[in-house]
PDB file of C-alpha atoms in Angstrom:
ATOM      1  CA  MET A 237      18.768 -22.251  45.853  1.00 43.00           C
ATOM      2  CA  SER A 238      19.490 -23.093  42.228  1.00 43.00           C
ATOM      3  CA  GLU A 239      17.706 -21.363  39.406  1.00 40.00           C
ATOM      4  CA  PRO A 240      15.280 -23.444  37.322  1.00 40.00           C
ATOM      5  CA  LYS A 241      16.423 -24.327  33.815  1.00 38.00           C
ATOM      6  CA  GLU A 242      14.343 -23.154  30.906  1.00 38.00           C
ATOM      7  CA  ASN A 243      12.458 -25.785  28.965  1.00 40.00           C
ATOM      8  CA  THR A 244      13.579 -24.742  25.498  1.00 36.00           C
ATOM      9  CA  ALA A 245      11.463 -27.365  23.781  1.00 36.00           C
ATOM     10  CA  ALA A 246       8.320 -25.661  25.027  1.00 37.00           C
ATOM     11  CA  HIS A 247       9.279 -22.157  23.943  1.00 38.00           C
ATOM     12  CA  ASP A 248       7.023 -19.948  21.903  1.00 41.00           C
ATOM     13  CA  ASP A 249       9.618 -18.573  19.451  1.00 45.00           C
ATOM     14  CA  THR A 250       7.512 -15.735  18.104  1.00 44.00           C
ATOM     15  CA  ILE A 251       8.897 -12.282  18.779  1.00 42.00           C
ATOM     16  CA  GLU A 252       6.174 -11.715  21.379  1.00 43.00           C
ATOM     17  CA  GLY A 253       6.929 -15.062  23.024  1.00 48.00           C
ATOM     18  CA  VAL A 254      10.675 -14.438  23.211  1.00 50.00           C
ATOM     19  CA  HIS A 255      10.494 -11.023  24.872  1.00 49.00           C
ATOM     20  CA  CYS A 256       7.509 -11.586  27.113  1.00 58.00           C
ATOM     21  CA  ARG A 257       8.985 -14.900  28.283  1.00 61.00           C
ATOM     22  CA  SER A 258      12.142 -12.937  29.080  1.00 62.00           C
ATOM     23  CA  MET A 259      10.079 -10.569  31.218  1.00 61.00           C
ATOM     24  CA  ALA A 260       8.539 -13.496  33.114  1.00 68.00           C
ATOM     25  CA  VAL A 261      11.974 -15.071  33.636  1.00 70.00           C
ATOM     26  CA  GLN A 262      13.321 -11.817  35.089  1.00 69.00           C
ATOM     27  CA  THR A 263      10.382 -11.670  37.495  1.00 71.00           C
ATOM     28  CA  LEU A 264      10.944 -15.255  38.609  1.00 76.00           C
ATOM     29  CA  LYS A 265      14.658 -14.635  39.106  1.00 76.00           C
ATOM     30  CA  ALA A 266      13.894 -11.572  41.222  1.00 74.00           C
ATOM     31  CA  PHE A 267      11.500 -13.594  43.373  1.00 74.00           C
ATOM     32  CA  LEU A 268      14.078 -16.377  43.839  1.00 80.00           C
ATOM     33  CA  ALA A 269      16.713 -13.814  44.822  1.00 78.00           C
ATOM     34  CA  ALA A 270      14.316 -12.361  47.399  1.00 75.00           C
ATOM     35  CA  LEU A 271      13.623 -15.831  48.786  1.00 79.00           C
ATOM     36  CA  GLU A 272      17.356 -16.467  49.136  1.00 80.00           C
ATOM     37  CA  ARG A 273      17.764 -13.224  51.105  1.00 77.00           C
ATOM     38  CA  HIS A 274      15.077 -14.340  53.553  1.00 73.00           C
ATOM     39  CA  ALA A 275      16.250 -17.962  53.756  1.00 79.00           C
ATOM     40  CA  THR A 276      18.160 -19.469  56.667  1.00 79.00           C
ATOM     41  CA  GLY A 277      20.310 -22.514  55.986  1.00 77.00           C
ATOM     42  CA  GLY A 278      18.692 -22.966  52.621  1.00 76.00           C
ATOM     43  CA  MET A 279      15.235 -23.060  54.194  1.00 81.00           C
ATOM     44  CA  ILE A 280      12.531 -20.419  54.267  1.00 82.00           C
ATOM     45  CA  SER A 281       9.314 -20.224  56.172  1.00 82.00           C
ATOM     46  CA  LEU A 282       5.997 -19.586  54.508  1.00 82.00           C
ATOM     47  CA  ASP A 283       5.732 -16.239  56.317  1.00 78.00           C
ATOM     48  CA  ASN A 284       9.127 -15.147  55.002  1.00 78.00           C
ATOM     49  CA  ALA A 285       8.167 -16.249  51.487  1.00 78.00           C
ATOM     50  CA  ARG A 286       5.056 -14.129  51.737  1.00 81.00           C
ATOM     51  CA  ARG A 287       7.123 -11.153  52.942  1.00 77.00           C
ATOM     52  CA  ALA A 288       9.504 -11.585  49.979  1.00 74.00           C
ATOM     53  CA  ALA A 289       6.585 -11.659  47.552  1.00 76.00           C
ATOM     54  CA  ALA A 290       4.992  -8.642  49.241  1.00 77.00           C
ATOM     55  CA  ALA A 291       8.226  -6.686  48.847  1.00 72.00           C
ATOM     56  CA  LEU A 292       8.188  -7.306  45.103  1.00 69.00           C
ATOM     57  CA  ILE A 293       4.469  -6.681  44.728  1.00 68.00           C
ATOM     58  CA  GLY A 294       4.749  -3.567  46.842  1.00 66.00           C
ATOM     59  CA  GLY A 295       7.172  -2.013  44.397  1.00 58.00           C
ATOM     60  CA  ASP A 296      10.771  -2.481  45.487  1.00 60.00           C
ATOM     61  CA  PRO A 297      12.429   0.581  43.848  1.00 60.00           C
ATOM     62  CA  THR A 298      15.188  -1.439  42.183  1.00 58.00           C
ATOM     63  CA  MET A 299      12.821  -4.054  40.844  1.00 57.00           C
ATOM     64  CA  ALA A 300      10.257  -1.440  39.805  1.00 60.00           C
ATOM     65  CA  THR A 301      12.818   0.066  37.462  1.00 61.00           C
ATOM     66  CA  ALA A 302      13.742  -3.327  36.042  1.00 59.00           C
ATOM     67  CA  PHE A 303      10.090  -4.295  35.570  1.00 61.00           C
ATOM     68  CA  ALA A 304       9.279  -0.981  33.875  1.00 60.00           C
ATOM     69  CA  ARG A 305      12.160  -1.502  31.467  1.00 60.00           C
ATOM     70  CA  SER A 306      11.045  -5.053  30.713  1.00 61.00           C
ATOM     71  CA  GLU A 307       7.445  -3.970  30.219  1.00 59.00           C
ATOM     72  CA  ALA A 308       8.491  -1.269  27.769  1.00 56.00           C
ATOM     73  CA  HIS A 309      10.621  -3.791  25.898  1.00 56.00           C
ATOM     74  CA  CYS A 310       7.730  -6.234  25.769  1.00 57.00           C
ATOM     75  CA  GLU A 311       5.308  -3.594  24.453  1.00 53.00           C
ATOM     76  CA  ALA A 312       7.835  -2.547  21.822  1.00 51.00           C
ATOM     77  CA  SER A 313       8.207  -6.176  20.789  1.00 49.00           C
ATOM     78  CA  PHE A 314       4.462  -6.504  20.234  1.00 49.00           C
ATOM     79  CA  ALA A 315       4.522  -3.326  18.139  1.00 45.00           C
ATOM     80  CA  LEU A 316       7.422  -4.640  16.058  1.00 44.00           C
ATOM     81  CA  ALA A 317       5.678  -7.968  15.600  1.00 45.00           C
ATOM     82  CA  ASN A 318       2.540  -6.211  14.386  1.00 44.00           C
ATOM     83  CA  VAL A 319       4.560  -4.288  11.811  1.00 41.00           C
ATOM     84  CA  GLU A 320       6.382  -7.459  10.818  1.00 45.00           C
ATOM     85  CA  ARG A 321       3.119  -9.300  10.183  1.00 45.00           C
ATOM     86  CA  GLN A 322       2.110  -6.604   7.703  1.00 47.00           C
ATOM     87  CA  ARG A 323       5.295  -7.164   5.700  1.00 53.00           C
ATOM     88  CA  HIS A 324       4.128 -10.447   4.249  1.00 77.00           C
ATOM     89  CA  ASP A 325       4.817  -9.589   0.592  1.00 89.00           C
ATOM     90  CA  HIS A 326       8.585  -9.901   0.596  1.00 94.00           C
ATOM     91  CA  LEU A 327       8.796  -9.681  -3.195  1.00 95.00           C
ATOM     92  CA  ALA A 328       7.005  -6.320  -3.178  1.00 94.00           C
ATOM     93  CA  ARG A 329       9.349  -5.092  -0.452  1.00 93.00           C
ATOM     94  CA  LEU A 330      12.331  -6.165  -2.559  1.00 96.00           C
ATOM     95  CA  VAL A 331      11.025  -4.377  -5.648  1.00 96.00           C
ATOM     96  CA  THR A 332      10.165  -1.237  -3.662  1.00 95.00           C
ATOM     97  CA  ARG A 333      13.560  -0.821  -2.065  1.00 95.00           C
ATOM     98  CA  PRO A 334      15.311   1.000  -4.969  1.00 96.00           C
ATOM     99  CA  PHE A 335      12.678   3.776  -5.045  1.00 95.00           C
ATOM    100  CA  ALA A 336      11.501   3.775  -1.420  1.00 94.00           C
ATOM    101  CA  HIS A 337      13.309   7.073  -0.802  1.00 92.00           C
ATOM    102  CA  LEU A 338      10.957   8.776  -3.282  1.00 93.00           C
ATOM    103  CA  LEU A 339       7.750   7.843  -1.481  1.00 90.00           C
ATOM    104  CA  ASP A 340       5.896  10.651   0.233  1.00 76.00           C
ATOM    105  CA  ASP A 341       8.436  13.225  -0.971  1.00 84.00           C
ATOM    106  CA  PRO A 342       6.259  16.237  -1.893  1.00 83.00           C
ATOM    107  CA  ALA A 343       8.738  17.279  -4.564  1.00 83.00           C
ATOM    108  CA  VAL A 344       8.300  13.926  -6.335  1.00 86.00           C
ATOM    109  CA  GLY A 345       4.603  13.236  -5.841  1.00 84.00           C
ATOM    110  CA  LEU A 346       4.849   9.466  -5.470  1.00 87.00           C
ATOM    111  CA  GLU A 347       2.708   8.171  -2.618  1.00 87.00           C
ATOM    112  CA  ARG A 348       2.498   4.879  -0.810  1.00 86.00           C
ATOM    113  CA  ARG A 349      -1.112   4.565  -1.903  1.00 86.00           C
ATOM    114  CA  HIS A 350       0.206   4.175  -5.477  1.00 89.00           C
ATOM    115  CA  LEU A 351       1.967   0.939  -4.525  1.00 91.00           C
ATOM    116  CA  GLY A 352      -1.131  -1.244  -4.751  1.00 91.00           C
ATOM    117  CA  GLN A 353      -1.680  -0.369  -8.387  1.00 92.00           C
ATOM    118  CA  LEU A 354       2.024  -0.692  -9.156  1.00 94.00           C
ATOM    119  CA  PHE A 355       2.073  -4.224  -7.759  1.00 94.00           C
ATOM    120  CA  ALA A 356      -1.128  -5.080  -9.623  1.00 93.00           C
ATOM    121  CA  ALA A 357       0.483  -3.947 -12.889  1.00 95.00           C
ATOM    122  CA  MET A 358       3.657  -5.848 -12.036  1.00 96.00           C
ATOM    123  CA  ARG A 359       1.663  -9.015 -11.383  1.00 95.00           C
ATOM    124  CA  MET A 360      -0.062  -8.699 -14.759  1.00 95.00           C
ATOM    125  CA  MET A 361       3.266  -8.309 -16.556  1.00 96.00           C
ATOM    126  CA  LEU A 362       4.764 -11.298 -14.743  1.00 96.00           C
ATOM    127  CA  GLY A 363       1.689 -13.501 -15.007  1.00 95.00           C
ATOM    128  CA  ASP A 364      -0.076 -14.983 -11.996  1.00 94.00           C
ATOM    129  CA  GLU A 365       1.847 -18.275 -11.969  1.00 95.00           C
ATOM    130  CA  ILE A 366       5.303 -16.690 -12.083  1.00 96.00           C
ATOM    131  CA  HIS A 367       4.248 -13.988  -9.615  1.00 96.00           C
ATOM    132  CA  VAL A 368       3.153 -16.604  -7.064  1.00 95.00           C
ATOM    133  CA  GLU A 369       6.371 -18.545  -7.587  1.00 96.00           C
ATOM    134  CA  LEU A 370       8.586 -15.477  -7.077  1.00 97.00           C
ATOM    135  CA  LYS A 371       6.640 -14.416  -3.976  1.00 95.00           C
ATOM    136  CA  GLY A 372       7.127 -17.883  -2.534  1.00 95.00           C
ATOM    137  CA  ARG A 373      10.864 -17.831  -3.206  1.00 97.00           C
ATOM    138  CA  ALA A 374      11.166 -14.379  -1.630  1.00 96.00           C
ATOM    139  CA  ALA A 375       9.321 -15.578   1.476  1.00 95.00           C
ATOM    140  CA  ILE A 376      11.694 -18.542   1.828  1.00 96.00           C
ATOM    141  CA  ILE A 377      14.753 -16.277   1.591  1.00 97.00           C
ATOM    142  CA  ALA A 378      13.263 -13.887   4.162  1.00 95.00           C
ATOM    143  CA  ASP A 379      12.539 -16.735   6.582  1.00 94.00           C
ATOM    144  CA  GLU A 380      16.150 -17.902   6.313  1.00 96.00           C
ATOM    145  CA  HIS A 381      17.217 -14.437   7.476  1.00 96.00           C
ATOM    146  CA  ARG A 382      14.777 -14.343  10.384  1.00 92.00           C
ATOM    147  CA  GLY A 383      16.495 -14.032  13.759  1.00 91.00           C
ATOM    148  CA  PRO A 384      15.628 -15.555  17.154  1.00 88.00           C
ATOM    149  CA  ASP A 385      13.447 -12.514  17.862  1.00 82.00           C
ATOM    150  CA  GLY A 386      11.276 -13.344  14.847  1.00 83.00           C
ATOM    151  CA  LEU A 387      12.375 -10.294  12.841  1.00 88.00           C
ATOM    152  CA  VAL A 388      13.860 -10.464   9.356  1.00 92.00           C
ATOM    153  CA  ASP A 389      17.380  -9.097   8.936  1.00 94.00           C
ATOM    154  CA  TRP A 390      16.405  -6.968   5.943  1.00 94.00           C
ATOM    155  CA  ASP A 391      19.959  -5.958   5.067  1.00 95.00           C
ATOM    156  CA  ALA A 392      20.906  -9.631   4.844  1.00 97.00           C
ATOM    157  CA  PHE A 393      17.742 -10.326   2.821  1.00 97.00           C
ATOM    158  CA  TYR A 394      18.534  -7.569   0.324  1.00 96.00           C
ATOM    159  CA  GLY A 395      22.169  -8.630   0.138  1.00 96.00           C
ATOM    160  CA  ASP A 396      21.377 -12.276  -0.586  1.00 97.00           C
ATOM    161  CA  ASP A 397      22.385 -13.224  -4.140  1.00 96.00           C
ATOM    162  CA  ARG A 398      19.070 -15.041  -4.543  1.00 97.00           C
ATOM    163  CA  SER A 399      17.186 -11.821  -3.766  1.00 97.00           C
ATOM    164  CA  ARG A 400      19.223 -10.056  -6.415  1.00 97.00           C
ATOM    165  CA  GLU A 401      18.234 -12.757  -8.902  1.00 97.00           C
ATOM    166  CA  LEU A 402      14.546 -12.341  -8.025  1.00 98.00           C
ATOM    167  CA  LEU A 403      14.768  -8.586  -8.526  1.00 98.00           C
ATOM    168  CA  GLU A 404      16.529  -9.084 -11.864  1.00 98.00           C
ATOM    169  CA  THR A 405      13.785 -11.489 -12.978  1.00 98.00           C
ATOM    170  CA  VAL A 406      11.041  -8.977 -12.160  1.00 98.00           C
ATOM    171  CA  LEU A 407      12.783  -6.028 -13.802  1.00 98.00           C
ATOM    172  CA  VAL A 408      13.819  -7.977 -16.914  1.00 98.00           C
ATOM    173  CA  THR A 409      10.225  -9.134 -17.387  1.00 97.00           C
ATOM    174  CA  MET A 410       8.893  -5.607 -16.963  1.00 97.00           C
ATOM    175  CA  ALA A 411      11.477  -4.094 -19.316  1.00 97.00           C
ATOM    176  CA  LYS A 412      10.655  -6.705 -21.960  1.00 96.00           C
ATOM    177  CA  SER A 413       6.970  -5.839 -21.668  1.00 96.00           C
ATOM    178  CA  PHE A 414       7.898  -2.227 -22.535  1.00 96.00           C
ATOM    179  CA  ARG A 415       9.557  -3.118 -25.856  1.00 94.00           C
ATOM    180  CA  ARG A 416       6.655  -1.355 -27.562  1.00 95.00           C
ATOM    181  CA  PHE A 417       7.127   1.508 -25.183  1.00 96.00           C
ATOM    182  CA  GLU A 418       4.342   3.958 -26.023  1.00 95.00           C
ATOM    183  CA  PRO A 419       1.347   1.592 -25.904  1.00 94.00           C
ATOM    184  CA  ARG A 420       2.683  -0.134 -22.784  1.00 95.00           C
ATOM    185  CA  LYS A 421       3.316   3.244 -21.154  1.00 95.00           C
ATOM    186  CA  ASP A 422      -0.269   4.308 -21.877  1.00 94.00           C
ATOM    187  CA  TRP A 423      -1.569   1.061 -20.383  1.00 94.00           C
ATOM    188  CA  PHE A 424       0.634   1.498 -17.310  1.00 95.00           C
ATOM    189  CA  LEU A 425      -0.621   5.038 -16.715  1.00 94.00           C
ATOM    190  CA  ILE A 426      -4.217   3.834 -16.985  1.00 93.00           C
ATOM    191  CA  MET A 427      -3.446   1.151 -14.393  1.00 92.00           C
ATOM    192  CA  MET A 428      -1.788   3.623 -12.039  1.00 92.00           C
ATOM    193  CA  ASN A 429      -4.709   6.050 -12.296  1.00 90.00           C
ATOM    194  CA  SER A 430      -7.451   3.486 -11.767  1.00 84.00           C
ATOM    195  CA  THR A 431      -9.250   3.493  -8.425  1.00 68.00           C
ATOM    196  CA  PRO A 432     -10.117  -0.032  -7.293  1.00 52.00           C
ATOM    197  CA  SER A 433     -12.613  -0.280  -4.463  1.00 43.00           C
ATOM    198  CA  SER A 434     -11.019  -3.431  -3.012  1.00 39.00           C
ATOM    199  CA  VAL A 435      -7.666  -5.146  -2.728  1.00 42.00           C
ATOM    200  CA  SER A 436      -6.962  -8.840  -3.211  1.00 41.00           C
ATOM    201  CA  VAL A 437      -5.693 -10.771  -0.189  1.00 38.00           C
ATOM    202  CA  GLY A 438      -5.877 -14.171  -1.877  1.00 39.00           C
ATOM    203  CA  SER A 439      -6.888 -15.913  -5.059  1.00 37.00           C
ATOM    204  CA  ASN A 440     -10.581 -15.472  -4.265  1.00 38.00           C
ATOM    205  CA  ALA A 441     -10.588 -13.034  -1.350  1.00 37.00           C
ATOM    206  CA  PHE A 442     -10.900  -9.267  -1.428  1.00 38.00           C
ATOM    207  CA  VAL A 443     -10.991  -6.592   1.262  1.00 42.00           C
ATOM    208  CA  PRO A 444     -12.816  -3.292   0.572  1.00 44.00           C
ATOM    209  CA  LEU A 445     -10.575  -0.235   0.587  1.00 43.00           C
ATOM    210  CA  LYS A 446     -11.480   2.759   2.682  1.00 50.00           C
ATOM    211  CA  PRO A 447     -12.074   5.905   0.587  1.00 45.00           C
ATOM    212  CA  GLU A 448      -8.950   7.535   2.031  1.00 47.00           C
ATOM    213  CA  ASP A 449      -6.823   4.528   0.963  1.00 45.00           C
ATOM    214  CA  ARG A 450      -7.827   4.654  -2.693  1.00 44.00           C
ATOM    215  CA  VAL A 451      -5.516   6.229  -5.234  1.00 43.00           C
ATOM    216  CA  LYS A 452      -6.290   9.910  -5.693  1.00 49.00           C
ATOM    217  CA  GLY A 453      -4.633  12.441  -7.932  1.00 54.00           C
ATOM    218  CA  GLN A 454      -3.209  11.908 -11.370  1.00 84.00           C
ATOM    219  CA  PHE A 455      -0.183   9.702 -11.863  1.00 91.00           C
ATOM    220  CA  THR A 456       1.630  11.385 -14.739  1.00 93.00           C
ATOM    221  CA  GLU A 457       4.437  10.653 -17.167  1.00 94.00           C
ATOM    222  CA  GLY A 458       6.682  12.691 -14.892  1.00 94.00           C
ATOM    223  CA  HIS A 459       5.859  10.397 -11.966  1.00 94.00           C
ATOM    224  CA  LEU A 460       6.484   7.389 -14.167  1.00 96.00           C
ATOM    225  CA  ALA A 461       9.868   8.716 -15.293  1.00 96.00           C
ATOM    226  CA  ARG A 462      10.996   9.287 -11.705  1.00 95.00           C
ATOM    227  CA  LEU A 463       9.623   5.941 -10.573  1.00 96.00           C
ATOM    228  CA  PHE A 464      11.281   3.881 -13.300  1.00 97.00           C
ATOM    229  CA  ASP A 465      14.559   5.810 -13.149  1.00 96.00           C
ATOM    230  CA  ALA A 466      14.932   4.790  -9.503  1.00 96.00           C
ATOM    231  CA  MET A 467      13.254   1.387  -9.716  1.00 97.00           C
ATOM    232  CA  PHE A 468      15.554   0.157 -12.495  1.00 98.00           C
ATOM    233  CA  GLU A 469      18.704   1.804 -11.121  1.00 97.00           C
ATOM    234  CA  PRO A 470      20.110  -1.577  -9.919  1.00 97.00           C
ATOM    235  CA  MET A 471      20.156  -2.712 -13.572  1.00 97.00           C
ATOM    236  CA  ARG A 472      22.468   0.099 -14.715  1.00 96.00           C
ATOM    237  CA  PRO A 473      25.779  -1.196 -16.166  1.00 94.00           C
ATOM    238  CA  ASN A 474      27.836   0.282 -13.316  1.00 95.00           C
ATOM    239  CA  HIS A 475      26.138  -2.087 -10.857  1.00 96.00           C
ATOM    240  CA  PHE A 476      27.540  -5.167 -12.617  1.00 96.00           C
ATOM    241  CA  ASP A 477      31.055  -6.522 -12.392  1.00 95.00           C
ATOM    242  CA  ALA A 478      32.443  -9.127 -14.794  1.00 95.00           C
ATOM    243  CA  ALA A 479      31.125 -12.076 -12.779  1.00 95.00           C
ATOM    244  CA  SER A 480      27.613 -10.702 -12.220  1.00 95.00           C
ATOM    245  CA  ARG A 481      27.381  -9.594 -15.860  1.00 95.00           C
ATOM    246  CA  ALA A 482      28.312 -13.099 -17.034  1.00 96.00           C
ATOM    247  CA  ALA A 483      25.811 -14.688 -14.637  1.00 96.00           C
ATOM    248  CA  PHE A 484      23.081 -12.301 -15.844  1.00 97.00           C
ATOM    249  CA  ALA A 485      23.812 -13.140 -19.491  1.00 97.00           C
ATOM    250  CA  GLN A 486      23.670 -16.847 -18.719  1.00 96.00           C
ATOM    251  CA  ARG A 487      20.288 -16.520 -16.979  1.00 96.00           C
ATOM    252  CA  PHE A 488      18.600 -14.230 -19.486  1.00 97.00           C
ATOM    253  CA  GLY A 489      20.453 -14.884 -22.740  1.00 97.00           C
ATOM    254  CA  ALA A 490      21.649 -11.287 -23.143  1.00 96.00           C
ATOM    255  CA  THR A 491      23.782  -8.739 -21.330  1.00 96.00           C
ATOM    256  CA  PRO A 492      22.235  -6.087 -19.070  1.00 96.00           C
ATOM    257  CA  GLU A 493      23.149  -3.440 -21.642  1.00 96.00           C
ATOM    258  CA  ALA A 494      21.319  -5.296 -24.413  1.00 96.00           C
ATOM    259  CA  LEU A 495      18.191  -5.929 -22.349  1.00 96.00           C
ATOM    260  CA  PHE A 496      17.869  -2.565 -20.620  1.00 97.00           C
ATOM    261  CA  GLY A 497      19.619  -0.198 -23.036  1.00 96.00           C
ATOM    262  CA  PRO A 498      16.571   0.672 -25.205  1.00 96.00           C
ATOM    263  CA  PHE A 499      14.379   0.899 -22.097  1.00 97.00           C
ATOM    264  CA  PHE A 500      16.757   3.373 -20.443  1.00 97.00           C
ATOM    265  CA  VAL A 501      16.805   5.468 -23.632  1.00 97.00           C
ATOM    266  CA  GLU A 502      13.011   5.782 -23.455  1.00 97.00           C
ATOM    267  CA  ILE A 503      13.091   6.672 -19.751  1.00 97.00           C
ATOM    268  CA  ARG A 504      15.724   9.325 -20.373  1.00 96.00           C
ATOM    269  CA  ALA A 505      13.674  10.816 -23.216  1.00 96.00           C
ATOM    270  CA  MET A 506      10.532  10.857 -21.053  1.00 96.00           C
ATOM    271  CA  SER A 507      12.459  12.506 -18.222  1.00 95.00           C
ATOM    272  CA  GLY A 508      13.741  15.157 -20.631  1.00 94.00           C
ATOM    273  CA  ARG A 509      10.211  15.999 -21.804  1.00 92.00           C
ATOM    274  CA  HIS A 510       9.287  16.753 -18.188  1.00 91.00           C
ATOM    275  CA  GLY A 511      12.448  18.648 -17.269  1.00 91.00           C
ATOM    276  CA  ILE A 512      13.748  15.889 -15.002  1.00 89.00           C
ATOM    277  CA  SER A 513      17.526  15.724 -14.901  1.00 80.00           C
TER     278      SER A 513
END
């Protein structure tokens, strides 16, 4: 008996569809193999077909192990897909990467609940129109690095030259907004210490925040120094070679040293005031 061919045109190519279809295919293959064992001359009686099905349903030890493994894989795939659906802001993920190691470190004091206010401040500095454009471009890049299982290859996403350009655009815009450092710093601290009762999920849609999800505790200059030191690390001169430095200067009309030098001086001074090496 030949195995049926998959109708690829009808596939559900979501991560759940891929893995749970795989589980169904394995079950069908096991049933066909059982039918072949009970067949005579390529033919099988209805009674023998029922006995083959009963053997599978009754928990053939070999198949039980295979089914358990497939079921676990399928459940894990649903869990991964659920996490993946929550990672819809690819621009925010790109911006967070340089300082992600600081989050939830008790010695640092930066918490994931601070991210909402950070992204709100970032959006204000970029402007709504540019922010929407950059988010859209980040989503396109992420989709191009999405595999057959529906998951984004994040290393490939981060390593894409276009992602690097998006990150540079965000950080250049933010650094420029801090040219008058002290007043902008004061504004930023006010933003980070505000406690919104809702979060925007669209241009005119808001979801109330639970009390435990609202920002609590003071976000200080020390937190800001640590945050910006890590966040802007990719813009340090040692991360540019001759080609990337020339490309940066062509895009922004100045070298990385010229654009970020004064900003890094301020960050270093702020770190020094708080005993941060």
